[in-house]
Tab-separated table of C-alpha atoms and ligand atoms in Angstrom:
chain	number	residue	atom	x	y	z
A	433	MET	CA	15.098	-33.194	15.326
A	434	LYS	CA	15.130	-34.248	11.673
A	435	ILE	CA	12.094	-34.535	9.425
A	436	VAL	CA	11.551	-37.272	6.875
A	437	THR	CA	8.764	-37.763	4.366
A	438	GLY	CA	7.766	-40.933	2.595
A	439	VAL	CA	7.951	-41.719	-1.116
A	440	SER	CA	6.804	-45.187	-2.052
A	441	GLY	CA	4.949	-46.792	-4.845
A	442	SER	CA	1.642	-45.039	-4.285
A	443	PRO	CA	-1.368	-46.383	-6.075
A	444	LYS	CA	-0.863	-43.614	-8.637
A	445	VAL	CA	2.441	-45.209	-9.580
A	446	TYR	CA	0.610	-48.454	-9.992
A	447	ALA	CA	-2.093	-46.752	-12.067
A	448	ALA	CA	0.544	-45.135	-14.278
A	449	ALA	CA	1.880	-48.564	-15.132
A	450	ILE	CA	-1.208	-49.017	-17.290
A	451	ASP	CA	-1.850	-45.365	-18.145
A	452	PRO	CA	1.298	-43.798	-19.582
A	453	GLY	CA	-0.475	-40.434	-19.915
A	454	ASN	CA	-0.462	-39.925	-16.148
A	455	SER	CA	3.279	-39.530	-15.565
A	456	THR	CA	3.759	-40.565	-11.982
A	457	LEU	CA	7.494	-39.932	-11.815
A	458	THR	CA	6.475	-36.288	-12.109
A	459	ASP	CA	4.435	-36.669	-8.906
A	460	LEU	CA	7.420	-38.085	-7.070
A	461	LEU	CA	9.752	-35.439	-8.492
A	462	THR	CA	7.331	-32.757	-7.312
A	463	THR	CA	7.214	-34.312	-3.832
A	464	ALA	CA	11.005	-34.503	-3.656
A	465	GLU	CA	11.503	-30.922	-4.839
A	466	LEU	CA	8.870	-29.672	-2.397
A	467	ALA	CA	10.464	-31.604	0.463
A	468	GLU	CA	13.874	-30.070	-0.270
A	469	GLN	CA	12.414	-26.597	-0.737
A	470	HIS	CA	10.913	-26.896	2.768
A	471	ARG	CA	14.104	-28.335	4.177
A	472	PHE	CA	12.944	-31.865	4.935
A	473	ASP	CA	15.996	-33.960	5.824
A	474	ALA	CA	15.231	-37.135	3.921
A	475	LEU	CA	12.930	-39.202	1.718
A	476	PHE	CA	11.957	-42.668	2.975
A	477	ALA	CA	10.792	-45.601	0.859
A	478	ALA	CA	9.382	-48.739	2.488
A	479	ASP	CA	9.364	-52.002	0.561
A	480	LEU	CA	7.427	-55.229	0.449
A	481	LEU	CA	8.206	-58.160	-1.828
A	482	SER	CA	4.840	-59.811	-2.225
A	483	PHE	CA	1.661	-58.913	-4.120
A	484	GLY	CA	-0.821	-59.718	-1.345
A	485	SER	CA	0.568	-57.983	1.692
A	486	GLN	CA	-0.865	-54.751	3.015
A	487	GLY	CA	0.243	-51.698	1.066
A	488	ALA	CA	2.449	-53.734	-1.280
A	489	ILE	CA	0.526	-53.378	-4.517
A	490	GLY	CA	2.389	-50.903	-6.696
A	491	ALA	CA	5.342	-50.707	-4.346
A	492	GLN	CA	8.094	-50.117	-6.873
A	493	GLU	CA	11.772	-50.723	-6.214
A	494	PRO	CA	12.928	-48.122	-3.645
A	495	LEU	CA	16.534	-47.876	-4.882
A	496	ILE	CA	15.446	-47.101	-8.435
A	497	VAL	CA	12.854	-44.556	-7.326
A	498	LEU	CA	15.332	-42.829	-4.968
A	499	SER	CA	18.078	-42.867	-7.608
A	500	ALA	CA	15.745	-40.980	-9.925
A	501	LEU	CA	14.923	-38.500	-7.167
A	502	SER	CA	18.606	-38.027	-6.321
A	503	ALA	CA	19.007	-36.328	-9.698
A	504	VAL	CA	16.593	-33.500	-8.813
A	505	THR	CA	17.712	-32.974	-5.228
A	506	GLU	CA	20.967	-31.921	-3.563
A	507	HIS	CA	20.526	-32.302	0.193
A	508	LEU	CA	17.775	-34.798	0.957
A	509	GLY	CA	18.865	-38.105	2.488
A	510	LEU	CA	17.639	-41.102	0.455
A	511	ILE	CA	16.486	-43.919	2.759
A	512	ALA	CA	15.744	-47.155	0.897
A	513	THR	CA	14.223	-50.125	2.704
A	514	VAL	CA	15.862	-53.291	1.383
A	515	THR	CA	15.656	-56.748	2.891
A	516	THR	CA	18.629	-58.872	3.907
A	517	THR	CA	16.595	-62.070	3.557
A	518	PHE	CA	16.190	-62.031	-0.213
A	519	HIS	CA	19.335	-60.102	-1.286
A	520	HIS	CA	23.036	-61.026	-1.402
A	521	PRO	CA	25.332	-58.618	0.476
A	522	TYR	CA	27.744	-58.163	-2.455
A	523	ASN	CA	24.817	-56.836	-4.540
A	524	LEU	CA	23.604	-54.725	-1.613
A	525	ALA	CA	27.059	-53.114	-1.342
A	526	ARG	CA	27.052	-52.338	-5.074
A	527	LEU	CA	23.490	-50.978	-5.022
A	528	PHE	CA	23.917	-48.689	-1.991
A	529	GLY	CA	27.491	-47.818	-2.970
A	530	THR	CA	26.244	-46.598	-6.334
A	531	LEU	CA	23.375	-44.633	-4.776
A	532	ASP	CA	25.874	-42.926	-2.465
A	533	HIS	CA	28.116	-41.964	-5.388
A	534	ILE	CA	25.333	-40.694	-7.678
A	535	SER	CA	23.799	-38.687	-4.809
A	536	ASN	CA	27.118	-37.266	-3.563
A	537	GLY	CA	26.805	-38.910	-0.165
A	538	ARG	CA	23.083	-39.118	0.663
A	539	ALA	CA	22.402	-42.882	0.649
A	540	ALA	CA	20.855	-44.681	3.621
A	541	TRP	CA	19.930	-48.341	3.947
A	542	ASN	CA	16.928	-49.346	6.076
A	543	ALA	CA	17.787	-53.010	6.678
A	544	VAL	CA	14.784	-55.259	7.275
A	545	THR	CA	14.453	-59.047	7.361
A	546	SER	CA	11.030	-59.187	5.675
A	547	SER	CA	8.001	-61.021	6.954
A	548	VAL	CA	6.529	-61.894	3.557
A	549	GLY	CA	7.672	-62.791	0.040
A	550	GLU	CA	9.231	-66.253	0.474
A	551	GLU	CA	6.948	-67.604	-2.252
A	552	ASN	CA	8.827	-65.475	-4.757
A	553	TYR	CA	12.307	-66.684	-3.779
A	554	GLY	CA	11.894	-70.434	-3.914
A	555	ASP	CA	11.479	-70.764	-0.155
A	556	ALA	CA	8.657	-73.115	0.742
A	557	GLU	CA	8.737	-71.442	4.146
A	558	LEU	CA	9.957	-68.064	5.356
A	559	PRO	CA	13.159	-68.703	7.347
A	560	SER	CA	12.670	-68.402	11.111
A	561	PRO	CA	13.148	-64.991	12.777
A	562	GLU	CA	16.335	-66.319	14.387
A	563	GLU	CA	17.732	-67.375	11.017
A	564	ARG	CA	16.597	-64.132	9.324
A	565	TYR	CA	18.336	-62.026	11.955
A	566	ALA	CA	21.504	-64.132	11.914
A	567	ARG	CA	21.639	-63.691	8.130
A	568	ALA	CA	20.964	-59.949	8.549
A	569	ALA	CA	23.902	-59.565	10.935
A	570	GLU	CA	26.222	-61.321	8.494
A	571	SER	CA	24.867	-59.225	5.607
A	572	ILE	CA	25.669	-55.978	7.390
A	573	GLU	CA	29.115	-57.258	8.426
A	574	VAL	CA	29.922	-58.205	4.826
A	575	VAL	CA	28.576	-54.988	3.335
A	576	ASN	CA	30.565	-52.851	5.810
A	577	ALA	CA	33.729	-54.865	5.208
A	578	LEU	CA	33.275	-54.415	1.446
A	579	PHE	CA	32.856	-50.644	1.875
A	580	ASP	CA	36.071	-50.679	3.894
A	581	SER	CA	37.980	-52.880	1.415
A	582	TRP	CA	39.582	-49.872	-0.270
A	583	GLY	CA	42.364	-48.181	1.698
A	584	PRO	CA	41.942	-44.394	1.974
A	585	ASP	CA	44.986	-43.923	-0.325
A	586	ALA	CA	44.022	-46.479	-2.973
A	587	LEU	CA	43.107	-43.705	-5.378
A	588	THR	CA	45.343	-40.719	-6.118
A	589	PRO	CA	43.914	-37.856	-8.188
A	590	ASP	CA	45.810	-37.518	-11.476
A	591	GLY	CA	45.193	-33.765	-11.780
A	592	ARG	CA	43.174	-34.331	-14.962
A	593	GLY	CA	39.879	-35.108	-13.220
A	594	GLY	CA	40.731	-38.801	-13.033
A	595	ALA	CA	42.553	-40.910	-10.485
A	596	VAL	CA	45.362	-43.455	-10.341
A	597	LEU	CA	44.521	-46.734	-8.630
A	598	ASP	CA	47.049	-48.463	-6.366
A	599	ALA	CA	45.485	-51.928	-6.367
A	600	THR	CA	47.768	-53.025	-3.536
A	601	ARG	CA	45.726	-50.694	-1.318
A	602	VAL	CA	42.516	-52.568	-2.151
A	603	ARG	CA	42.244	-55.881	-0.361
A	604	PRO	CA	39.898	-58.861	-0.297
A	605	ILE	CA	37.682	-59.318	2.769
A	606	ASP	CA	37.823	-63.145	2.702
A	607	TYR	CA	34.570	-63.451	4.643
A	608	ALA	CA	33.434	-66.956	5.596
A	609	GLY	CA	30.273	-67.104	7.677
A	610	GLN	CA	27.240	-69.359	8.196
A	611	HIS	CA	25.285	-67.682	5.392
A	612	PHE	CA	27.855	-66.079	3.125
A	613	THR	CA	31.324	-66.642	1.718
A	614	VAL	CA	32.562	-63.459	0.083
A	615	ARG	CA	36.116	-62.872	-1.161
A	616	GLY	CA	35.789	-59.205	-2.271
A	617	PRO	CA	37.040	-56.501	-2.564
A	618	LEU	CA	34.169	-54.297	-3.671
A	619	ASN	CA	34.614	-52.998	-7.232
A	620	ILE	CA	33.246	-49.561	-6.414
A	621	PRO	CA	35.607	-46.766	-5.214
A	622	PRO	CA	35.314	-45.460	-1.650
A	623	LEU	CA	31.953	-43.840	-0.972
A	624	PRO	CA	31.449	-40.133	-0.275
A	625	GLN	CA	30.049	-41.178	3.147
A	626	ARG	CA	32.435	-44.181	3.441
A	627	ARG	CA	29.261	-46.128	4.362
A	628	PRO	CA	25.586	-45.273	3.717
A	629	VAL	CA	23.749	-44.304	6.909
A	630	GLN	CA	22.620	-47.551	8.525
A	631	PHE	CA	18.927	-47.690	9.406
A	632	GLN	CA	17.106	-50.779	10.702
A	633	ALA	CA	13.468	-51.704	11.328
A	634	GLY	CA	12.217	-54.614	13.379
A	635	GLN	CA	11.300	-54.515	17.103
A	636	SER	CA	11.382	-58.081	18.343
A	637	ASP	CA	14.291	-59.186	20.547
A	638	GLY	CA	16.184	-60.131	17.381
A	639	GLY	CA	15.395	-56.732	15.871
A	640	VAL	CA	16.528	-54.843	18.959
A	641	GLU	CA	19.779	-56.824	19.053
A	642	LEU	CA	20.475	-56.093	15.355
A	643	GLY	CA	19.602	-52.416	15.775
A	644	ALA	CA	21.684	-52.022	18.924
A	645	ARG	CA	24.700	-53.679	17.272
A	646	TYR	CA	24.701	-51.983	13.843
A	647	ALA	CA	22.068	-49.260	13.358
A	648	GLU	CA	22.771	-45.548	13.445
A	649	VAL	CA	19.024	-44.943	13.193
A	650	VAL	CA	16.166	-47.324	14.028
A	651	PHE	CA	12.789	-46.939	12.323
A	652	THR	CA	10.080	-47.750	14.838
A	653	SER	CA	6.348	-48.131	15.370
A	654	LEU	CA	5.767	-46.954	18.924
A	655	SER	CA	2.168	-45.871	19.372
A	656	THR	CA	2.438	-44.535	22.946
A	657	LEU	CA	5.017	-42.452	24.822
A	658	ASP	CA	5.446	-45.318	27.296
A	659	ASP	CA	6.206	-47.749	24.451
A	660	ALA	CA	8.754	-45.265	23.099
A	661	LEU	CA	10.391	-44.792	26.518
A	662	SER	CA	10.717	-48.528	27.204
A	663	TYR	CA	11.934	-49.293	23.667
A	664	ALA	CA	14.507	-46.467	23.786
A	665	LYS	CA	15.803	-47.670	27.161
A	666	ARG	CA	16.015	-51.266	25.931
A	667	ILE	CA	17.890	-50.570	22.702
A	668	ARG	CA	20.207	-47.869	24.073
A	669	THR	CA	21.140	-49.979	27.079
A	670	ARG	CA	22.081	-52.834	24.750
A	671	ALA	CA	23.942	-50.479	22.398
A	672	ALA	CA	25.971	-49.128	25.318
A	673	GLU	CA	26.822	-52.685	26.391
A	674	LEU	CA	28.120	-53.228	22.840
A	675	GLY	CA	30.304	-50.124	23.100
A	676	ARG	CA	28.314	-48.019	20.619
A	677	PRO	CA	28.710	-44.214	20.832
A	678	ASP	CA	26.364	-42.352	23.190
A	679	GLY	CA	22.995	-41.490	21.757
A	680	LEU	CA	23.083	-44.210	19.101
A	681	PRO	CA	20.941	-45.474	17.609
A	682	LEU	CA	18.839	-42.411	16.872
A	683	ILE	CA	15.104	-43.110	17.010
A	684	PHE	CA	12.941	-42.500	13.943
A	685	GLY	CA	9.172	-42.650	14.368
A	686	SER	CA	6.489	-41.908	11.803
A	687	LEU	CA	3.432	-39.960	12.910
A	688	HIS	CA	0.104	-40.775	11.284
A	689	ALA	CA	-1.326	-37.279	11.711
A	690	THR	CA	-4.938	-36.172	11.211
A	691	TYR	CA	-5.021	-32.385	10.890
A	692	GLY	CA	-7.833	-29.956	11.636
A	693	ALA	CA	-8.172	-26.204	11.770
A	694	THR	CA	-9.879	-26.958	15.086
A	695	GLU	CA	-9.653	-29.965	17.395
A	696	SER	CA	-13.281	-30.874	16.734
A	697	GLU	CA	-12.680	-30.858	12.966
A	698	ALA	CA	-9.734	-33.246	13.380
A	699	LEU	CA	-11.694	-35.549	15.700
A	700	ARG	CA	-14.644	-35.529	13.285
A	701	LEU	CA	-12.307	-36.724	10.503
A	702	VAL	CA	-11.013	-39.506	12.778
A	703	ARG	CA	-14.596	-40.520	13.620
A	704	GLU	CA	-15.630	-40.523	9.948
A	705	ARG	CA	-12.601	-42.698	9.113
A	706	GLU	CA	-13.516	-45.129	11.873
A	707	GLU	CA	-17.166	-45.267	10.796
A	708	ALA	CA	-16.046	-46.068	7.246
A	709	THR	CA	-14.095	-49.108	8.491
A	710	ASP	CA	-14.745	-52.430	6.721
A	711	PHE	CA	-14.730	-54.594	9.824
A	712	GLU	CA	-14.810	-57.905	7.917
A	713	ALA	CA	-11.634	-57.000	6.002
A	714	GLY	CA	-10.358	-55.543	9.259
A	715	ARG	CA	-10.581	-58.937	10.963
A	716	ARG	CA	-8.019	-60.256	8.440
A	717	THR	CA	-5.714	-57.245	8.809
A	718	LEU	CA	-5.797	-57.590	12.590
A	719	ALA	CA	-5.184	-61.330	12.366
A	720	ASP	CA	-2.084	-60.469	10.289
A	721	MET	CA	-0.933	-58.028	13.013
A	722	LEU	CA	-1.364	-60.891	15.476
A	723	GLY	CA	0.979	-63.149	13.516
A	724	GLY	CA	-1.492	-64.569	11.015
A	725	ALA	CA	-2.433	-67.799	12.864
A	726	VAL	CA	-5.390	-66.525	14.967
A	727	ASP	CA	-8.946	-66.835	13.581
A	728	LEU	CA	-11.014	-63.743	14.417
A	729	SER	CA	-13.790	-64.427	11.886
A	730	GLU	CA	-16.518	-65.415	14.399
A	731	LEU	CA	-15.678	-63.170	17.372
A	732	PRO	CA	-18.154	-60.461	18.507
A	733	LEU	CA	-16.952	-56.961	17.582
A	734	ASP	CA	-17.801	-55.301	20.877
A	735	LYS	CA	-15.943	-57.675	23.160
A	736	PRO	CA	-12.194	-58.056	23.816
A	737	ILE	CA	-10.357	-60.996	22.208
A	738	PRO	CA	-10.251	-63.907	24.691
A	739	GLU	CA	-6.722	-64.189	26.214
A	740	ARG	CA	-6.501	-67.858	25.129
A	741	LEU	CA	-6.518	-66.745	21.480
A	742	LEU	CA	-3.606	-64.314	21.816
A	743	PRO	CA	-0.417	-65.839	20.345
A	744	GLU	CA	2.805	-66.483	22.273
A	745	VAL	CA	5.286	-64.047	20.737
A	746	ALA	CA	7.994	-66.734	20.621
A	747	SER	CA	5.689	-68.905	18.485
A	748	VAL	CA	5.278	-66.180	15.843
A	749	HIS	CA	7.166	-66.839	12.628
A	750	ARG	CA	6.678	-63.550	10.727
A	751	ARG	CA	6.558	-60.224	12.680
A	752	ARG	CA	7.027	-60.671	16.418
A	753	GLY	CA	7.342	-56.927	17.021
A	754	ARG	CA	3.836	-56.211	15.709
A	755	VAL	CA	2.410	-59.087	17.707
A	756	GLU	CA	3.949	-57.643	20.877
A	757	ILE	CA	2.218	-54.329	20.091
A	758	PHE	CA	-1.207	-55.805	19.319
A	759	ASN	CA	-1.114	-58.323	22.187
A	760	GLY	CA	-0.514	-55.269	24.373
A	761	TYR	CA	-3.518	-53.484	22.878
A	762	ALA	CA	-5.694	-56.583	23.325
A	763	ARG	CA	-4.615	-57.051	26.940
A	764	SER	CA	-5.434	-53.385	27.624
A	765	GLY	CA	-9.091	-54.376	27.201
A	766	LYS	CA	-9.727	-52.967	23.726
A	767	THR	CA	-12.677	-54.562	21.946
A	768	LEU	CA	-12.266	-56.333	18.625
A	769	ARG	CA	-13.811	-53.261	16.931
A	770	GLU	CA	-11.258	-50.931	18.574
A	771	LEU	CA	-8.400	-53.290	17.683
A	772	ILE	CA	-9.477	-53.425	14.047
A	773	ILE	CA	-9.500	-49.620	13.956
A	774	ALA	CA	-6.052	-49.514	15.605
A	775	ALA	CA	-4.727	-52.001	13.040
A	776	LYS	CA	-5.255	-49.374	10.329
A	777	ASP	CA	-2.174	-47.607	11.698
A	778	THR	CA	-0.314	-50.985	11.804
A	779	GLY	CA	1.071	-50.129	15.256
A	780	HIS	CA	2.411	-46.735	14.278
A	781	TRP	CA	1.895	-43.565	16.329
A	782	ALA	CA	-1.321	-41.788	15.381
A	783	ALA	CA	-2.493	-38.381	16.595
A	784	ALA	CA	-5.197	-35.875	15.628
A	785	GLY	CA	-5.562	-32.172	16.260
A	786	THR	CA	-4.568	-28.699	15.184
A	787	PRO	CA	-0.966	-28.115	14.054
A	788	GLU	CA	-0.250	-26.639	17.507
A	789	GLN	CA	-1.667	-29.723	19.259
A	790	LEU	CA	0.314	-32.059	16.983
A	791	ALA	CA	3.441	-29.979	17.702
A	792	ASP	CA	2.736	-30.494	21.435
A	793	ALA	CA	2.608	-34.278	20.941
A	794	ILE	CA	5.848	-34.218	18.938
A	795	GLU	CA	7.560	-31.920	21.461
A	796	GLU	CA	6.605	-34.296	24.293
A	797	ARG	CA	8.495	-37.199	22.637
A	798	TYR	CA	11.359	-34.959	21.495
A	799	THR	CA	11.988	-33.565	24.983
A	800	ALA	CA	11.668	-37.091	26.416
A	801	GLY	CA	14.626	-38.044	24.160
A	802	VAL	CA	12.744	-40.732	22.251
A	803	LEU	CA	12.284	-38.989	18.904
A	804	ASP	CA	15.301	-37.898	16.849
A	805	LEU	CA	13.759	-38.235	13.378
A	806	ILE	CA	10.059	-37.931	12.563
A	807	GLY	CA	8.273	-39.243	9.492
A	808	LEU	CA	5.561	-36.876	8.250
A	809	GLY	CA	3.708	-37.949	5.122
A	810	GLY	CA	1.068	-36.382	2.951
A	811	LEU	CA	2.989	-33.959	0.721
A	812	ASP	CA	1.081	-35.436	-2.216
A	813	ASP	CA	-2.286	-34.542	-0.664
A	814	PRO	CA	-3.242	-30.827	-1.022
A	815	ARG	CA	-5.090	-30.516	2.340
A	816	THR	CA	-2.449	-32.348	4.371
A	817	ARG	CA	0.327	-30.538	2.514
A	818	ASP	CA	-1.147	-27.169	3.503
A	819	PHE	CA	-1.427	-28.084	7.206
A	820	LEU	CA	2.063	-29.613	7.194
A	821	LEU	CA	3.982	-26.886	5.323
A	822	ASN	CA	2.040	-23.858	6.557
A	823	GLY	CA	1.064	-25.103	10.009
A	824	LEU	CA	2.999	-27.880	11.673
A	825	LEU	CA	6.503	-27.285	10.264
A	826	PRO	CA	6.572	-23.512	10.994
A	827	GLU	CA	5.310	-24.292	14.510
A	828	LEU	CA	8.068	-26.878	15.103
A	829	ARG	CA	10.648	-24.396	13.781
A	830	THR	CA	9.317	-21.584	15.986
A	831	ARG	CA	9.770	-23.922	18.972
A	832	GLY	CA	13.340	-24.703	17.831
A	833	ILE	CA	12.575	-28.422	17.576
A	834	VAL	CA	13.289	-28.649	13.844
A	835	GLY	CA	16.201	-26.866	12.130
A	836	ARG	CA	15.816	-24.358	9.321
A	837	ASP	CA	18.581	-25.576	7.005
A	838	TYR	CA	20.928	-28.445	6.180
A	839	LEU	CA	24.024	-28.823	8.371
A	840	GLY	CA	26.376	-30.499	5.948
A	841	ALA	CA	27.066	-31.855	2.452
A	842	THR	CA	26.315	-35.503	3.177
A	843	PHE	CA	23.294	-37.081	4.875
A	844	ARG	CA	25.639	-38.339	7.596
A	845	ASP	CA	26.851	-34.749	8.214
A	846	ASN	CA	23.316	-33.432	8.250
A	847	LEU	CA	22.335	-36.017	10.885
A	848	GLU	CA	25.418	-35.004	12.899
A	849	LEU	CA	26.278	-38.676	13.355
A	850	PRO	CA	29.344	-39.603	15.415
A	851	PRO	CA	32.379	-40.813	13.413
A	852	LEU	CA	32.218	-44.342	12.026
A	853	PRO	CA	34.287	-47.038	13.732
A	854	PRO	CA	37.771	-47.577	12.219
A	855	PRO	CA	37.703	-49.599	8.968
A	856	HIS	CA	37.454	-53.375	9.214
A	857	SER	CA	40.909	-54.892	9.203
A	858	GLY	CA	39.861	-57.884	7.021
A	859	ILE	CA	37.449	-60.178	8.866
A	860	ALA	CA	37.922	-63.960	8.670
A	861	SER	CA	34.421	-65.010	9.742
A	862	ALA	CA	31.530	-63.736	11.853
A	863	ALA	CA	31.411	-67.085	13.614
A	864	SER	CA	34.977	-66.690	15.089
B	1166	LIG	C1	8.541	-49.551	11.770
B	1166	LIG	C2	8.814	-50.780	10.945
B	1166	LIG	C3	8.798	-50.690	9.561
B	1166	LIG	C4	9.059	-51.811	8.787
B	1166	LIG	N1	9.055	-51.702	7.431
B	1166	LIG	C5	9.274	-52.794	6.679
B	1166	LIG	C6	9.270	-52.710	5.253
B	1166	LIG	O1	9.070	-51.657	4.669
B	1166	LIG	N2	9.489	-53.845	4.549
B	1166	LIG	C7	9.719	-55.059	5.162
B	1166	LIG	O2	9.938	-56.046	4.484
B	1166	LIG	N3	9.736	-55.175	6.511
B	1166	LIG	C8	9.510	-54.069	7.274
B	1166	LIG	N4	9.528	-54.183	8.640
B	1166	LIG	C9	9.648	-55.477	9.277
B	1166	LIG	C10	10.979	-56.066	9.194
B	1166	LIG	O3	11.050	-56.768	8.051
B	1166	LIG	C11	11.306	-56.993	10.301
B	1166	LIG	O4	12.638	-57.318	10.133
B	1166	LIG	C12	10.558	-58.315	10.361
B	1166	LIG	O5	9.261	-58.160	10.070
B	1166	LIG	C13	10.632	-58.836	11.731
B	1166	LIG	O6	10.162	-57.870	12.553
B	1166	LIG	P1	10.204	-57.973	14.125
B	1166	LIG	O7	11.625	-57.923	14.551
B	1166	LIG	O8	9.440	-56.760	14.557
B	1166	LIG	O9	9.559	-59.264	14.460
B	1166	LIG	C14	9.307	-53.060	9.431
B	1166	LIG	C15	9.340	-53.151	10.817
B	1166	LIG	C16	9.091	-52.020	11.579
B	1166	LIG	C17	9.122	-52.133	13.067
């Protein structure tokens, strides 16, 4: 199993924007160096394109942050979350192509369709999930065709550290789809990895279809083992139908861990966090998890949400995957108070305990075949860092669940991914 840690625009980054004395890039550099020293496999940066949404304030541009961190690392994969809804695929190919070159083959693209941000891109309304996913599929097709637009022998080393270009071996892609018309070729030489590792996040039917068709790794929020088992079955069955290699896509889940030297210490920290909950603000966060159209402002905290208020997933315009998760929680009988507390983890997997107990929970998913990459955060917090580096990681390595060193030069090699499909042979249009 591979281990990933998060680097995103933490509030400190935001603070630094107005306090140059507190150099925040140093914090991120320290995190990256520590992660590589302890043989983490990758750094992950989420991304949100709107001021108001949860966790978005201070979220700086992932590709720029990871490019900076690529200069102080040699092995770590660099996973940047970038939306297909508000970017053009020719730019995406240039951005990720450049990251792959400057990192010597460690770029990875976590493709998302966004659920916020339309106000910043001239859209009166966020396009529908169907339209966002159709555009996402075309984006990935175009980007892959651009990466494949150089023949393997287009460049011949000239023996003086340079190369001779045979432009006849570089061909246009002539892509004509519903959303994009792109002539190409890409003006960046073939990538060290040929293509960045393709991640995807989004768990609605549209998300599962996109992940099954294109992703090598899917980033998920699966709070229970049962959710993970049914999701894994769903996406791998579809991937097999589409002729994808066995075992793809790999499943990446982040664990929101609460550590304790004893179980009671960990549970006390969970209790204290719950008691500190601002339930009025929590009503809004939960309403957002439920698609944003339900009004929870007057409901009693210690009763379940009436079934008639739970949204139809198909009617949800923003994040259907999260609504599926929180409808499930609500139908399991959780009270509004319990749902508000659960919304703090935004549907992600949360567990508390000693490092050994957390290793048990991880091992359970790993041996069930539903956890290939795990996201473990907190390297920037001294207490969590100590439990993670001196407790959980050694325990996972002792059990042989996590490796002790990198397996190859590129991120793709280190993930032991199956070979990529043969290069595109010039695609006319996705619609054909
Ligand atoms: C685990 C997970 C993480 C996600 N991270 C992001 C993110 O960082 N930025 C973003 O714009 N969307 C993110 N998304 C949401 C995607 O944008 C998704 O395409 C969109 O919300 C629709 O999601 P759905 O298919 O679950 O309905 C994430 C989704 C999941 C499941």
